[in-house]
Amino acid sequence: MKEANMAPPVSLETLLQQVDPLEDAAYRDDGLCVVGIFGKSSLEFRSLKESLINTLSDKHLFSLFASEEEDGGSSDSHIQAFYHQENRVLYLLLSSVSDSRLLLRACASLGSGTGHSDSQDFWKGLERQHCLRLLYLFSVCHVLLLVHPTQTFDVTYDRLFRALDALRQKELPLIRAAIKDCPVSKEWKLNCRPCPPRLLFVFQMNATLKVSANGPESGGNPDKPKKHSPRRRLQHALEDQIYRIFRKSRVLTNQSSNCLFTVPANQAFVYVIPAADEDPIGTLLSQLRSNCMLSDQDSSMSVSGPRRYQQMRHSSRQFSSSSDLSSMSMGGQLVDCTLKEFLWQHVELVLTKKGFDDSVGRNPQPSHFELPTYTKWVQVASRLHQVLISNTDEEIAELSVKVQGQVKVLESFLDADTKFSENRCQKALPLAHSAYQSNLPHHYTTTVHKNQLAKALRVYSQHARGVAFQRYALQLHEDCYKFWSNGHQLCEERSLTDQHCVHKFHLLPQPGEKPDMDRNPPILNHNSRGRSTSSCNCGRKQAPREDPFDIQAANYDFYQMLEEKCCGKLERIEFPVFQPSTPDPAPASNQAQRGSCDGSSDTERLKEPSTAQSHTPGDTSLSLALSLGQSTDSLGPYGEGEASETQVQQKRPSLIDRQPSTVEYLPGMMHSGCPKGLLPKFSSWSLIKLGPAKSYNCHTGLEHPGFLPGSSFLLPWDLVIRSRSDEDAGLSEPLDGSSSWPAPNKTLVGKRGSTSGIGRGRKRDDMARVFVGFEYEDGRGRRFISCGPDKIVKVLGPGGAKDPATRVLNSDMPLYIPSPSQGRGLKPLFAQLARLFIVVPDCPLEITLNPQVQPGPPPCPIFHPEQTDLVLPPDGLWVLRFPYSYATERGPCYPPKENQPLNNYKVLRGILRATTANPPPQ
């Protein structure tokens, strides 16, 4: 029976993988006609393509509402197969994103966060799948049906067919290699298809275009109708339009064997399905009436079962066709054929092995044609499926990879939006490059590069559009980086004064190596072109200096160079430095965190000198004279004595302090956060004795170069030495200088034996005068002494400075102050604390030096020399040279900017302490 010879629709993969063929033994030697169906579908309950198969097979194969189980619920393109064995026709139905059902699934699979470029890649991937499966249909089918849901031709098919033709020409050698062992003719192996397939077009007419036969189409004369119906005239117009478009674009040529497909020259290849009747009930009644009207010869035939029902439908169709033919013949119009009749006239040419002779021109060349059996067709179709679609066969995996590589041919034809985007982005790139290179110096830093790149990206974004935007933006990044790194990159090293090196990217010379400009990259020392004027350690000689880039050049090398010319033979106090015991000492590493934790207590200890001190009765203390009207409290920590043996024992250095490491050295400077037991390789401080105390003349000041007029005078620090006789050794006064009442029945005995009151028991008041001066120096070599945090010494007449030194000793002195002589530039010029001058008189007096510098806001550590609490010998003019720059293991502490407060950069109070020395034995 006919129903038994109809297998339900299955996927093409299932059909090709079946071991037992679907056909009966009686049909195995008969030829097979393969009909492919593809196209677009509208938003209807049932796709037009599925309904065509239902109509052609007279069987309800596809349901009205397609479920996801039928096609796997995926948005990928797939091919379904239906084999009509009795008619020897195999239908292949291609479903892709051109169908509304799969298009909705593809849209649902895209997330809301998918970018524009990712979504573009997703749609183009689905389009490539559609093209490869369409190429497969053009390689295995005899007849192809292009189904369109409207009555107008979609001109985008012209671009699609040209892309498929170009792809086919590229992949012909690969397909030939894949099917070379199949049992088919040489022509099939050479052309990779059984014949040039004939392409037919099926359109769906809208109800709005339904025109009556005697309407305005008849030219206004109802008695003289047209020869053809409006639908047939529409078919002829579409045929002319399609043929003209394809001939113009060279999709169709004279020789059919060279074309992707052919269209018949003397047969109809366009069919328009009429619009559905607006009255469905009337349509059903007429169909029922036509089924009941049987001819006498049909009524005499006795057929039972489903076969009888189909025969009745066939007979009713013939009856209705004959009645329509008679009526139309009487009216003068030709009758329209049905869809099955339209298709079957082409299928019969295949089944009768006549083939298609669609070549035109003066010398038409016959095209090859082969009608395979079902078994042979399955073998060829399986090989092509492995190469073009599935890519699962390991034997032809290499061919599959090559085929997928040729798919790039489709991009120039199908990816019009990407092509437009690339053209726009390519035109925007030169504009962006020009914006990047505008107003650029020959060498520039990373900051300038990033700013120019941002400017170029703004120009690029104004002109670039589409999916290629991101790809060409990355190319712009790479192009700008290559331009910058190809001889335009400035050295990124910053000096200790926060200035960039002016050289292009270079390498530093190794020890003993000379600079070489000709090498790539060149070998050079850093240079910021910044020059300043500085004085030597003692301050008696000035010289220009380059902007330093390392702490050794800033705080040691420059002063060592000047020592040979000036102060190399002067007496000095050497600070302890690293003494290696191995030939290759290494810098200490991973010590910063531990040092910062250990140094927290040292920071507090350095900030607050001890005030709890014990004194023996025989000790002498130092205080300011009450006769000067000064309170002893104004001395602060500088009037406190230290002579207790117990305290000396408490301050005895620990074992690790007394024995520093001889294997590892401190890479930076000594500060409160550095680890214990490490010393630097050089000292950044200097303590030199310029001469005896009398070498300083308080009436003329320091006779050093660079001082502003009247600003080279040191500040006096008057101290009273209280001397007592041996009989008064048991009596002592508090350190703060306040008197205490005598004990009952006891008198104070003086040198003359008098029993006078308070203050008369002293032998005499010995006054000592110490001179102190905080010297500041700016980058132009101009120097001055400061008499307060915000005041400069200015002596206009003889007599020296009148301001006492207590103000500068009892307050935190700034490390940087604005220079009194500013330049013409917009940036302020700062003067930095460079030296501390101390004149120690020749008297029983001990001056203890303990400098502490905080060169930045917290948590900046506190810097100090390698040895603290230095006692200056008497009778000397001492000068302490401060470091030019400050740096830790983590990097330098840069000078303040113009918008930063200067009170965070300071020298802590407590830099000097004065105590009386024990008198020599008599």
PDB file of N, CA, C and O in Angstrom, residues 420-430 460 463-470 472:
ATOM      1  N   PHE A 420      31.010  47.049   5.954  1.00  0.00           N
ATOM      2  CA  PHE A 420      30.799  48.485   6.139  1.00  0.00           C
ATOM      3  C   PHE A 420      31.533  48.987   7.378  1.00  0.00           C
ATOM      4  O   PHE A 420      32.164  50.051   7.366  1.00  0.00           O
ATOM      5  N   SER A 421      31.452  48.211   8.468  1.00  0.00           N
ATOM      6  CA  SER A 421      32.110  48.612   9.699  1.00  0.00           C
ATOM      7  C   SER A 421      33.626  48.670   9.515  1.00  0.00           C
ATOM      8  O   SER A 421      34.287  49.604  10.008  1.00  0.00           O
ATOM      9  N   GLU A 422      34.184  47.702   8.816  1.00  0.00           N
ATOM     10  CA  GLU A 422      35.630  47.713   8.590  1.00  0.00           C
ATOM     11  C   GLU A 422      36.048  48.907   7.741  1.00  0.00           C
ATOM     12  O   GLU A 422      37.094  49.529   7.985  1.00  0.00           O
ATOM     13  N   ASN A 423      35.251  49.234   6.739  1.00  0.00           N
ATOM     14  CA  ASN A 423      35.584  50.399   5.917  1.00  0.00           C
ATOM     15  C   ASN A 423      35.555  51.689   6.736  1.00  0.00           C
ATOM     16  O   ASN A 423      36.424  52.553   6.600  1.00  0.00           O
ATOM     17  N   ARG A 424      34.541  51.805   7.598  1.00  0.00           N
ATOM     18  CA  ARG A 424      34.465  52.999   8.431  1.00  0.00           C
ATOM     19  C   ARG A 424      35.638  53.064   9.414  1.00  0.00           C
ATOM     20  O   ARG A 424      36.236  54.123   9.609  1.00  0.00           O
ATOM     21  N   CYS A 425      35.955  51.929  10.014  1.00  0.00           N
ATOM     22  CA  CYS A 425      37.042  51.911  10.991  1.00  0.00           C
ATOM     23  C   CYS A 425      38.389  52.145  10.318  1.00  0.00           C
ATOM     24  O   CYS A 425      39.274  52.805  10.890  1.00  0.00           O
ATOM     25  N   GLN A 426      38.577  51.615   9.118  1.00  0.00           N
ATOM     26  CA  GLN A 426      39.826  51.840   8.403  1.00  0.00           C
ATOM     27  C   GLN A 426      40.001  53.306   8.025  1.00  0.00           C
ATOM     28  O   GLN A 426      41.124  53.825   8.010  1.00  0.00           O
ATOM     29  N   LYS A 427      38.904  53.983   7.719  1.00  0.00           N
ATOM     30  CA  LYS A 427      38.994  55.422   7.433  1.00  0.00           C
ATOM     31  C   LYS A 427      39.228  56.234   8.703  1.00  0.00           C
ATOM     32  O   LYS A 427      39.809  57.328   8.645  1.00  0.00           O
ATOM     33  N   ALA A 428      38.775  55.717   9.843  1.00  0.00           N
ATOM     34  CA  ALA A 428      38.951  56.456  11.098  1.00  0.00           C
ATOM     35  C   ALA A 428      40.342  56.294  11.683  1.00  0.00           C
ATOM     36  O   ALA A 428      40.786  57.144  12.456  1.00  0.00           O
ATOM     37  N   LEU A 429      41.038  55.213  11.338  1.00  0.00           N
ATOM     38  CA  LEU A 429      42.361  54.977  11.903  1.00  0.00           C
ATOM     39  C   LEU A 429      43.365  56.078  11.555  1.00  0.00           C
ATOM     40  O   LEU A 429      44.089  56.563  12.432  1.00  0.00           O
ATOM     41  N   PRO A 430      43.490  56.504  10.282  1.00  0.00           N
ATOM     42  CA  PRO A 430      44.440  57.604  10.013  1.00  0.00           C
ATOM     43  C   PRO A 430      44.116  58.887  10.770  1.00  0.00           C
ATOM     44  O   PRO A 430      45.032  59.602  11.212  1.00  0.00           O
ATOM     45  N   TYR A 460      38.696  58.531  17.196  1.00  0.00           N
ATOM     46  CA  TYR A 460      38.316  57.276  16.544  1.00  0.00           C
ATOM     47  C   TYR A 460      36.851  56.933  16.792  1.00  0.00           C
ATOM     48  O   TYR A 460      36.130  56.500  15.884  1.00  0.00           O
ATOM     49  N   HIS A 463      34.130  58.535  14.531  1.00  0.00           N
ATOM     50  CA  HIS A 463      33.988  58.152  13.134  1.00  0.00           C
ATOM     51  C   HIS A 463      33.762  56.657  12.946  1.00  0.00           C
ATOM     52  O   HIS A 463      33.138  56.257  11.961  1.00  0.00           O
ATOM     53  N   ALA A 464      34.276  55.829  13.845  1.00  0.00           N
ATOM     54  CA  ALA A 464      34.167  54.378  13.679  1.00  0.00           C
ATOM     55  C   ALA A 464      32.803  53.891  14.137  1.00  0.00           C
ATOM     56  O   ALA A 464      32.221  54.409  15.095  1.00  0.00           O
ATOM     57  N   ARG A 465      32.291  52.903  13.439  1.00  0.00           N
ATOM     58  CA  ARG A 465      30.987  52.321  13.748  1.00  0.00           C
ATOM     59  C   ARG A 465      31.029  50.814  13.494  1.00  0.00           C
ATOM     60  O   ARG A 465      31.846  50.312  12.734  1.00  0.00           O
ATOM     61  N   GLY A 466      30.092  50.109  14.134  1.00  0.00           N
ATOM     62  CA  GLY A 466      29.851  48.717  13.781  1.00  0.00           C
ATOM     63  C   GLY A 466      30.629  47.722  14.626  1.00  0.00           C
ATOM     64  O   GLY A 466      31.264  48.056  15.636  1.00  0.00           O
ATOM     65  N   VAL A 467      30.555  46.482  14.168  1.00  0.00           N
ATOM     66  CA  VAL A 467      31.097  45.364  14.936  1.00  0.00           C
ATOM     67  C   VAL A 467      32.620  45.350  14.941  1.00  0.00           C
ATOM     68  O   VAL A 467      33.233  44.723  15.800  1.00  0.00           O
ATOM     69  N   ALA A 468      33.260  46.008  13.994  1.00  0.00           N
ATOM     70  CA  ALA A 468      34.725  46.032  13.944  1.00  0.00           C
ATOM     71  C   ALA A 468      35.312  47.125  14.820  1.00  0.00           C
ATOM     72  O   ALA A 468      36.528  47.331  14.798  1.00  0.00           O
ATOM     73  N   PHE A 469      34.484  47.830  15.563  1.00  0.00           N
ATOM     74  CA  PHE A 469      34.971  48.942  16.383  1.00  0.00           C
ATOM     75  C   PHE A 469      36.022  48.484  17.380  1.00  0.00           C
ATOM     76  O   PHE A 469      37.097  49.073  17.471  1.00  0.00           O
ATOM     77  N   GLN A 470      35.740  47.418  18.125  1.00  0.00           N
ATOM     78  CA  GLN A 470      36.650  46.977  19.162  1.00  0.00           C
ATOM     79  C   GLN A 470      37.944  46.445  18.572  1.00  0.00           C
ATOM     80  O   GLN A 470      39.034  46.701  19.101  1.00  0.00           O
ATOM     81  N   TYR A 472      39.475  47.238  15.741  1.00  0.00           N
ATOM     82  CA  TYR A 472      40.339  48.303  15.243  1.00  0.00           C
ATOM     83  C   TYR A 472      40.769  49.238  16.365  1.00  0.00           C
ATOM     84  O   TYR A 472      41.799  49.909  16.242  1.00  0.00           O
TER      85      TYR A 472
END
